Short mmCIF file of C-alpha atoms in Angstrom, two decimals:
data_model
loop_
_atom_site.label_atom_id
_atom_site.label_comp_id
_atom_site.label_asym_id
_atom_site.label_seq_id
_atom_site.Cartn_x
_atom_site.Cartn_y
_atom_site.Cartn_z
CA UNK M 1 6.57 4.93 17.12
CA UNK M 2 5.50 1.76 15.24
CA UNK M 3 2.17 3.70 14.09
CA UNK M 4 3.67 6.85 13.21
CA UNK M 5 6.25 4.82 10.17
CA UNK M 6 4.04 6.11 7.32
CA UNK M 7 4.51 9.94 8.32
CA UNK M 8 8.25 9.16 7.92
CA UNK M 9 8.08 7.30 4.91
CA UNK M 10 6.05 10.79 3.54
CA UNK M 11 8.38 13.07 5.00
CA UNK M 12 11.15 11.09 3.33
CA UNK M 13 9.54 10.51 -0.23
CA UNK M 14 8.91 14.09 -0.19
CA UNK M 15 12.96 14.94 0.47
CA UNK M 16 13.93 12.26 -2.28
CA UNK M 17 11.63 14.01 -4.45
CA UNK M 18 12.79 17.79 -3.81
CA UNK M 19 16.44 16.44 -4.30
CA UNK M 20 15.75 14.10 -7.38
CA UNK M 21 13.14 16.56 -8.49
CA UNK M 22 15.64 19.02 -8.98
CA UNK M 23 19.21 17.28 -9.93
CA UNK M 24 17.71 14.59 -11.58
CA UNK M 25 17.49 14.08 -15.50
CA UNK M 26 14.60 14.63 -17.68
CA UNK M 27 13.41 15.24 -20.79
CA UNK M 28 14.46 18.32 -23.38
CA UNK M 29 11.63 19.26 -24.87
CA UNK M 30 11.08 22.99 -26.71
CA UNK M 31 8.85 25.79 -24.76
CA UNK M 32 8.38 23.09 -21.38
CA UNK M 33 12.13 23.08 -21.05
CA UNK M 34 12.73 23.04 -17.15
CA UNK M 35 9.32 23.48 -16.07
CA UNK M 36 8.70 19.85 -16.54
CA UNK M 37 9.89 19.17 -13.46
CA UNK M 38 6.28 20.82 -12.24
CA UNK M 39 5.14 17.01 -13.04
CA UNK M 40 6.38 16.59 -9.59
CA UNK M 41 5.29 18.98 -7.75
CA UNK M 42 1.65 20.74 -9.69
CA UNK M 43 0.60 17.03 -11.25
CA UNK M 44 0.89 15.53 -7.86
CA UNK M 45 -1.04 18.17 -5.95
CA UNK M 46 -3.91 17.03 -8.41
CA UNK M 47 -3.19 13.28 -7.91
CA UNK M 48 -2.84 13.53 -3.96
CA UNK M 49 -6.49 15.71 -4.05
CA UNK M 50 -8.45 12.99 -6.15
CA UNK M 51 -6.64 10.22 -4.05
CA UNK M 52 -8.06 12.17 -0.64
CA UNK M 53 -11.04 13.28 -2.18
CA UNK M 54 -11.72 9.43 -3.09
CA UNK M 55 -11.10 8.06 0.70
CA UNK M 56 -13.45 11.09 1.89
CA UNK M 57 -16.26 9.69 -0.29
CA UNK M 58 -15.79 5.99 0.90
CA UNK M 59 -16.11 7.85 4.49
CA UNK M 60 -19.32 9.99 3.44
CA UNK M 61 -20.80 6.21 2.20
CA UNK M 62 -19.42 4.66 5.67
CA UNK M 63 -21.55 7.35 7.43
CA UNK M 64 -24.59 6.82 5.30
CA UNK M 65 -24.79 2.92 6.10
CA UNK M 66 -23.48 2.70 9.62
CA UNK M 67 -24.67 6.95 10.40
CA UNK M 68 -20.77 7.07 12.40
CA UNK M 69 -20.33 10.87 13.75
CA UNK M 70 -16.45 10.10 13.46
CA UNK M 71 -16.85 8.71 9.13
CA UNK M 72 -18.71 11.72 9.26
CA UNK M 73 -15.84 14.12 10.41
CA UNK M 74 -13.23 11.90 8.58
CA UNK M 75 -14.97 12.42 5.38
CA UNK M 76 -15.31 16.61 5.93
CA UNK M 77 -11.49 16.56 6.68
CA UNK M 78 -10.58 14.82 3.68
CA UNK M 79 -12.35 16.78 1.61
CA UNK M 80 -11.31 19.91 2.91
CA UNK M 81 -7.13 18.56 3.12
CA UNK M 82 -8.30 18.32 -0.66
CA UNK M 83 -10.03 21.39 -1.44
CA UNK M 84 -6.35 23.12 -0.05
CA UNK M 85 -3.99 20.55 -1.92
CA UNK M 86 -6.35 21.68 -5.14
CA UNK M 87 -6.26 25.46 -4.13
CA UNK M 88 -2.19 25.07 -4.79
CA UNK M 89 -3.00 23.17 -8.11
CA UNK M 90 -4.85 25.79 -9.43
CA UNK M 91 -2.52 28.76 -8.28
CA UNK M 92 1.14 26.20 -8.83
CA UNK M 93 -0.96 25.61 -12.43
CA UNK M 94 -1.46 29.10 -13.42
CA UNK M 95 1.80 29.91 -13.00
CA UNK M 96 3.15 26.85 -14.93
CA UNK M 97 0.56 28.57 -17.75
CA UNK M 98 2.20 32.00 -17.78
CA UNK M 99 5.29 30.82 -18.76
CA UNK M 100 4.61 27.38 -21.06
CA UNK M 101 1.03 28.57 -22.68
CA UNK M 102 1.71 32.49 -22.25
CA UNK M 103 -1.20 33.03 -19.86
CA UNK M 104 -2.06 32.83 -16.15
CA UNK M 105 -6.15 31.36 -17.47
CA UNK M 106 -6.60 29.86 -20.83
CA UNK M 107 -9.61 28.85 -21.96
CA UNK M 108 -9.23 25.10 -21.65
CA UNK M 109 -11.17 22.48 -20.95
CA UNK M 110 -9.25 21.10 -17.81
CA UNK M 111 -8.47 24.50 -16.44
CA UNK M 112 -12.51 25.45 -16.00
CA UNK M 113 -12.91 21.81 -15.05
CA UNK M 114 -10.73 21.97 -12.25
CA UNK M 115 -12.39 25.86 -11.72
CA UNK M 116 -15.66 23.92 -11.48
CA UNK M 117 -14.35 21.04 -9.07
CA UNK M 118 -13.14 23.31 -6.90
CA UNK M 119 -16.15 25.49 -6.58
CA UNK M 120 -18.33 22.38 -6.18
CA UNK M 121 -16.60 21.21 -3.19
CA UNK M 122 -16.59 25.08 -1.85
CA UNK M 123 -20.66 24.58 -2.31
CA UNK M 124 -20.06 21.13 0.13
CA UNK M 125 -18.89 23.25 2.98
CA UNK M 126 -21.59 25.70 2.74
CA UNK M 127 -23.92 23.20 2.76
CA UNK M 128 -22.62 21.66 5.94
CA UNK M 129 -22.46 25.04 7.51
CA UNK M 130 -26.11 25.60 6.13
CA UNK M 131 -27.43 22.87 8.20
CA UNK M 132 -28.03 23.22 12.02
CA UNK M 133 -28.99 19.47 12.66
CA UNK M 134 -26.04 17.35 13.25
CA UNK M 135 -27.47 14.05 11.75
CA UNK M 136 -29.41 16.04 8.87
CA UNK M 137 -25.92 17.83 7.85
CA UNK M 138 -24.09 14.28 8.25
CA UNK M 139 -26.45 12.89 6.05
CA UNK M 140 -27.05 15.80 3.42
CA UNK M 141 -23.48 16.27 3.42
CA UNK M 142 -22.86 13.11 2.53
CA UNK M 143 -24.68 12.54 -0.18
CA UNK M 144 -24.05 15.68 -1.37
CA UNK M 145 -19.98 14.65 -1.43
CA UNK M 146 -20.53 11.34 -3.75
CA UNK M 147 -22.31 13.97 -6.08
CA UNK M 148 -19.28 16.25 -5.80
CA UNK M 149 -17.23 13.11 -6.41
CA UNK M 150 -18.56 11.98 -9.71
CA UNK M 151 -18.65 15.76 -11.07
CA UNK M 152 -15.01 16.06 -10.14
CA UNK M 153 -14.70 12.85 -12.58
CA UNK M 154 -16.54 14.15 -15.07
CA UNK M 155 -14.57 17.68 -15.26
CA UNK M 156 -11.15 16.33 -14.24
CA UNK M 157 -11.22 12.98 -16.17
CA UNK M 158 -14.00 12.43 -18.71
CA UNK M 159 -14.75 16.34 -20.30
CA UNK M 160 -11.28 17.17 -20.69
CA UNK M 161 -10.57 13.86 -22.96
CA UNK M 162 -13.44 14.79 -25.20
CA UNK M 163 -12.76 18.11 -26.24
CA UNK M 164 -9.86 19.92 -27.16
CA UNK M 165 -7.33 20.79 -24.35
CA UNK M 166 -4.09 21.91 -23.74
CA UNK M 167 -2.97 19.34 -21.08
CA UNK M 168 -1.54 15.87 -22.10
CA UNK M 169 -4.07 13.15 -22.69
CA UNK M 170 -6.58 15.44 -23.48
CA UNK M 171 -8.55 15.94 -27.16
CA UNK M 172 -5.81 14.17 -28.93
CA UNK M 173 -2.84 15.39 -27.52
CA UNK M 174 -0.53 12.64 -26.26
CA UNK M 175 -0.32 12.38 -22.81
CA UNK M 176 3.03 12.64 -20.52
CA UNK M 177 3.34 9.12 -20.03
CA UNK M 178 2.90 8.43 -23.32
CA UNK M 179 6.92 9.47 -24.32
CA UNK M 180 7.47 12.08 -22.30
CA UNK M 181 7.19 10.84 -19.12
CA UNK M 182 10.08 9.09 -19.56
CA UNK M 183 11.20 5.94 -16.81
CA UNK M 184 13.45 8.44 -15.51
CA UNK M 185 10.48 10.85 -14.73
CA UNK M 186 8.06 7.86 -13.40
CA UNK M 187 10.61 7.03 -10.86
CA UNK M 188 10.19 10.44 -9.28
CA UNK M 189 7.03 10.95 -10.27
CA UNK M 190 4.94 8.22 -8.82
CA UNK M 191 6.94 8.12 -5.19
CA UNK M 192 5.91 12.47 -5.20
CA UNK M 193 1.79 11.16 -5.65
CA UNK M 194 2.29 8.96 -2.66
CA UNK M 195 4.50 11.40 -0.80
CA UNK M 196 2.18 14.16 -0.80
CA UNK M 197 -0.65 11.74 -0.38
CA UNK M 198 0.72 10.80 2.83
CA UNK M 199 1.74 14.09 3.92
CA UNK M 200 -1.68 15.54 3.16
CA UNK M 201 -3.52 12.36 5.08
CA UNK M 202 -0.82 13.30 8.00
CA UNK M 203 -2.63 17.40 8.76
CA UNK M 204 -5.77 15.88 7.80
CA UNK M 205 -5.31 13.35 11.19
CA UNK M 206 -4.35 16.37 13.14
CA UNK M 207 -7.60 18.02 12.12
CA UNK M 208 -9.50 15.21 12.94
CA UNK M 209 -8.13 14.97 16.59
CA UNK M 210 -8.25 18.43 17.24
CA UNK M 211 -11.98 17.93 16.39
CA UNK M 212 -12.33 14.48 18.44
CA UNK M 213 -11.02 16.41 21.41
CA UNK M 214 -13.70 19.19 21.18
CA UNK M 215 -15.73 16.52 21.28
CA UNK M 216 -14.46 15.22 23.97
CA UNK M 217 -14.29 19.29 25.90
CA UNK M 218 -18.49 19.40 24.71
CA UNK M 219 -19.04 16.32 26.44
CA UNK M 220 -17.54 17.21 29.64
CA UNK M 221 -18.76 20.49 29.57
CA UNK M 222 -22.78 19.24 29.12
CA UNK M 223 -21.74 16.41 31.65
CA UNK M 224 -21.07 19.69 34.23
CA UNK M 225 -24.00 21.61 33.54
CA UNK M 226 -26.05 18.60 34.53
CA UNK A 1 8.62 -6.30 28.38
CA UNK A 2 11.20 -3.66 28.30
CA UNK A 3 13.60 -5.55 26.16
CA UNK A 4 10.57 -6.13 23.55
CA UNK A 5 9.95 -2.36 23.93
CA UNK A 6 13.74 -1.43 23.14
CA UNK A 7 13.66 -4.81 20.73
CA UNK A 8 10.88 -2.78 18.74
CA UNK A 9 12.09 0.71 18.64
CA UNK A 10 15.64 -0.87 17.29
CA UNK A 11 13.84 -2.32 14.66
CA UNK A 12 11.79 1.18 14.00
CA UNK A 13 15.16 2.70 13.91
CA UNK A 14 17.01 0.21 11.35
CA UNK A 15 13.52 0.56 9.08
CA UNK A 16 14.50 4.67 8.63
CA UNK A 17 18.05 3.70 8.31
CA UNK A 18 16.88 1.34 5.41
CA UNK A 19 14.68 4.18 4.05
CA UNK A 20 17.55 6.78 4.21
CA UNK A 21 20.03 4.72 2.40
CA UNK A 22 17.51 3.66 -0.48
CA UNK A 23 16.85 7.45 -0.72
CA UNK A 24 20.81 8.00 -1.04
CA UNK A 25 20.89 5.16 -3.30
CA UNK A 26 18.12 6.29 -5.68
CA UNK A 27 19.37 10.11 -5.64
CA UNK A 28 23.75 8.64 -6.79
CA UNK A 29 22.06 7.75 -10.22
CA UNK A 30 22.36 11.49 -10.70
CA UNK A 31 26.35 11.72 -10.72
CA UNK A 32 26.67 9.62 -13.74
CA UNK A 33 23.36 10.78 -15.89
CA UNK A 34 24.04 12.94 -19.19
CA UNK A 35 21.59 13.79 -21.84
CA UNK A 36 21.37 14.76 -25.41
CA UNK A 37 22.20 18.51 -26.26
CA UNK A 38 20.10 20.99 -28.09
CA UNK A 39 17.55 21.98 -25.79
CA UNK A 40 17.69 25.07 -23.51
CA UNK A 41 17.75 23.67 -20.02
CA UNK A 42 19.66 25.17 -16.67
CA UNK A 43 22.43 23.42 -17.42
CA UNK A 44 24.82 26.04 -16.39
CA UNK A 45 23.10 26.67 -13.44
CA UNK A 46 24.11 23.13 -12.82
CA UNK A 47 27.51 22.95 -13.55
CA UNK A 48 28.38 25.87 -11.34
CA UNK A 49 26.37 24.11 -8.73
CA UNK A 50 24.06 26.90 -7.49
CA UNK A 51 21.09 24.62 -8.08
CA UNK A 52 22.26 22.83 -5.10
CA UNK A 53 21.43 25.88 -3.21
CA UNK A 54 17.93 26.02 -4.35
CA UNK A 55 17.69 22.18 -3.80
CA UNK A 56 19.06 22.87 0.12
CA UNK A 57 16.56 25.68 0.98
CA UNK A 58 13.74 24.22 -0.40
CA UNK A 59 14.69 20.75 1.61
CA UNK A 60 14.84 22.77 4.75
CA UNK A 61 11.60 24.85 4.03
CA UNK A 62 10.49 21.00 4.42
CA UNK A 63 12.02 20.42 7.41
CA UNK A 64 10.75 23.01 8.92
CA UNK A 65 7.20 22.09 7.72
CA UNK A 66 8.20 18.33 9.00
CA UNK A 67 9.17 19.72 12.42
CA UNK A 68 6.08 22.24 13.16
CA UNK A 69 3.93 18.47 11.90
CA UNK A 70 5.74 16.58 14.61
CA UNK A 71 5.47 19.14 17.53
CA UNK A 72 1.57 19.43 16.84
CA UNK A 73 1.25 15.78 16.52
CA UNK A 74 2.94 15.29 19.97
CA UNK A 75 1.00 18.51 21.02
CA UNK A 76 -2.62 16.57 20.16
CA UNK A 77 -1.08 13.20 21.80
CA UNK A 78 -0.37 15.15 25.30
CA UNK A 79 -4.21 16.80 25.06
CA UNK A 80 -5.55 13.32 24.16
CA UNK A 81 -3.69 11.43 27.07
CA UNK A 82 -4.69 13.95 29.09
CA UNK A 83 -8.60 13.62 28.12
CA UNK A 84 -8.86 9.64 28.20
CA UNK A 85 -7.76 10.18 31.92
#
């Protein structure tokens, strides 16, 4: 029980935010209206994926110093918890478009960025299904995933602020935090990041065993066949 | 040994409690907020209380999410027992 008290401190975040998400007070603002509650549950999806993405690159440099099978698998995981939690960004984010920009796809900076992102790390697990060699695909892989990291920096964080773009922050427009993230909004709003963070580490653990145990069935099975 | 044991899952159990009533505490600030008029906002939807509704089902969609978590993480735990033997 005593190592499982950060899954309930998710699970619990994530019901204060669903309940303060929805009841609580925020902002009136013209053409957002209610959908700024979406801070809570699109923006975080985002936050959550660069937070795992992050930790899956400090695992792909891990493996390249100390050449760990398990930093290895922990970084693959991460990165794939992340490509999902960015797969509802872009779909929870298209919606939130339709109905506040009057398109599913704009032509914006941050939307193709976050396009791009995701299709780079698609291009990571076809490279690490590309490669037969275990150590080779560890290696390749990993390298290839501090590449993926900086690009998703680039297209999330850096591209976005220098050109013209519909989302707060970006190209001159002031971003939430700025006024309309009010303190009202922050106190739901930064709980939800770690929430979802810790939910999303929680199935990415349970991937990781299930692999560690196939592992585990391989190395019994070779130890029978000798 | 066993009274440490029981010692520790007490204190496991008065940590949630903790969490629980700073979530209760946290969410109250709601019965007492108002803001400025002028906006379009579900308002109504609010003051006839249906948004509660919406609130409740998507709490136990994550429930149920929370549950099917917990029964695979105890699922992995008997598999991995099993294995280190």
């Amino acid at each position: 029980m005593k190592r499982h008290w950060w899954k309930a401190l998710g699970v619990i975040i994530i019901f204060y935010t669903i309940i303060q998400g929805f009841l609580g007070e925020v902002p009136h603002y013209f053409i957002l209206n209610e959908t700024i509650r979406n801070m809570y549950f699109h923006v975080t999806m985002w936050f959550a994926m660069i937070i795992l993405m992050l930790a899956s690159v400090i695992y792909s440099v891990k493996h390249l110093s100390s050449g760990s099978r398990i930093s290895d698998l922990k970084a693959k995981e991460l990165a794939l918890t992340g490509v999902v939690l960015s797969i509802a960004g872009l779909l929870t984010g298209s919606l939130w478009a339709k109905y506040t920009w009057g398109a599913f796809w704009v032509n914006d900076a941050k939307l193709n960025g976050a396009a791009v992102t995701f299709l780079i790390y698609l291009a990571y697990f076809i490279l690490r299904n590309s490669v037969e060699d275990e150590q080779k695909k560890g290696r390749l892989a990993a390298v290839y995933n501090i590449f993926a990291f900086v690009m998703m920096i680039v297209f999330l964080g850096i591209l976005p602020r220098m050109t013209d773009s519909l989302h707060p922050g970006n190209g001159g427009n002031p971003g939430f935090d700025q006024y309309d993230l009010d303190a009202r909004m922050q106190m739901v709003f930064r709980p939800a990041v770690i929430g979802w963070t810790l939910i999303a580490v929680w199935v990415t653990t349970l991937k990781i065993r299930y692999h560690q145990l196939l592992w585990k069935k391989e190395e019994m099975n070779d130890e029978l066949e000798n | 040994m066993m009274n440490w044991k029981i010692k520790k899952n007490s204190m496991m159990k008065n940590k949630i409690v903790l969490l629980i009533s700073a979530l209760l505490i946290l969410i109250s600030g709601n019965l007492v907020a108002q803001g400025p008029e002028g906006v379009e906002m579900a308002d109504a939807m609010r003051a006839n209380g249906k948004i509660y509704v919406v609130v409740a089902v998507v709490a136990i969609v994550f429930a149920v999410i929370t549950v099917y978590l917990i029964s695979i993480d105890r699922k992995l735990r008997k598999l991995e027992k099993e294995a280190g033997k």
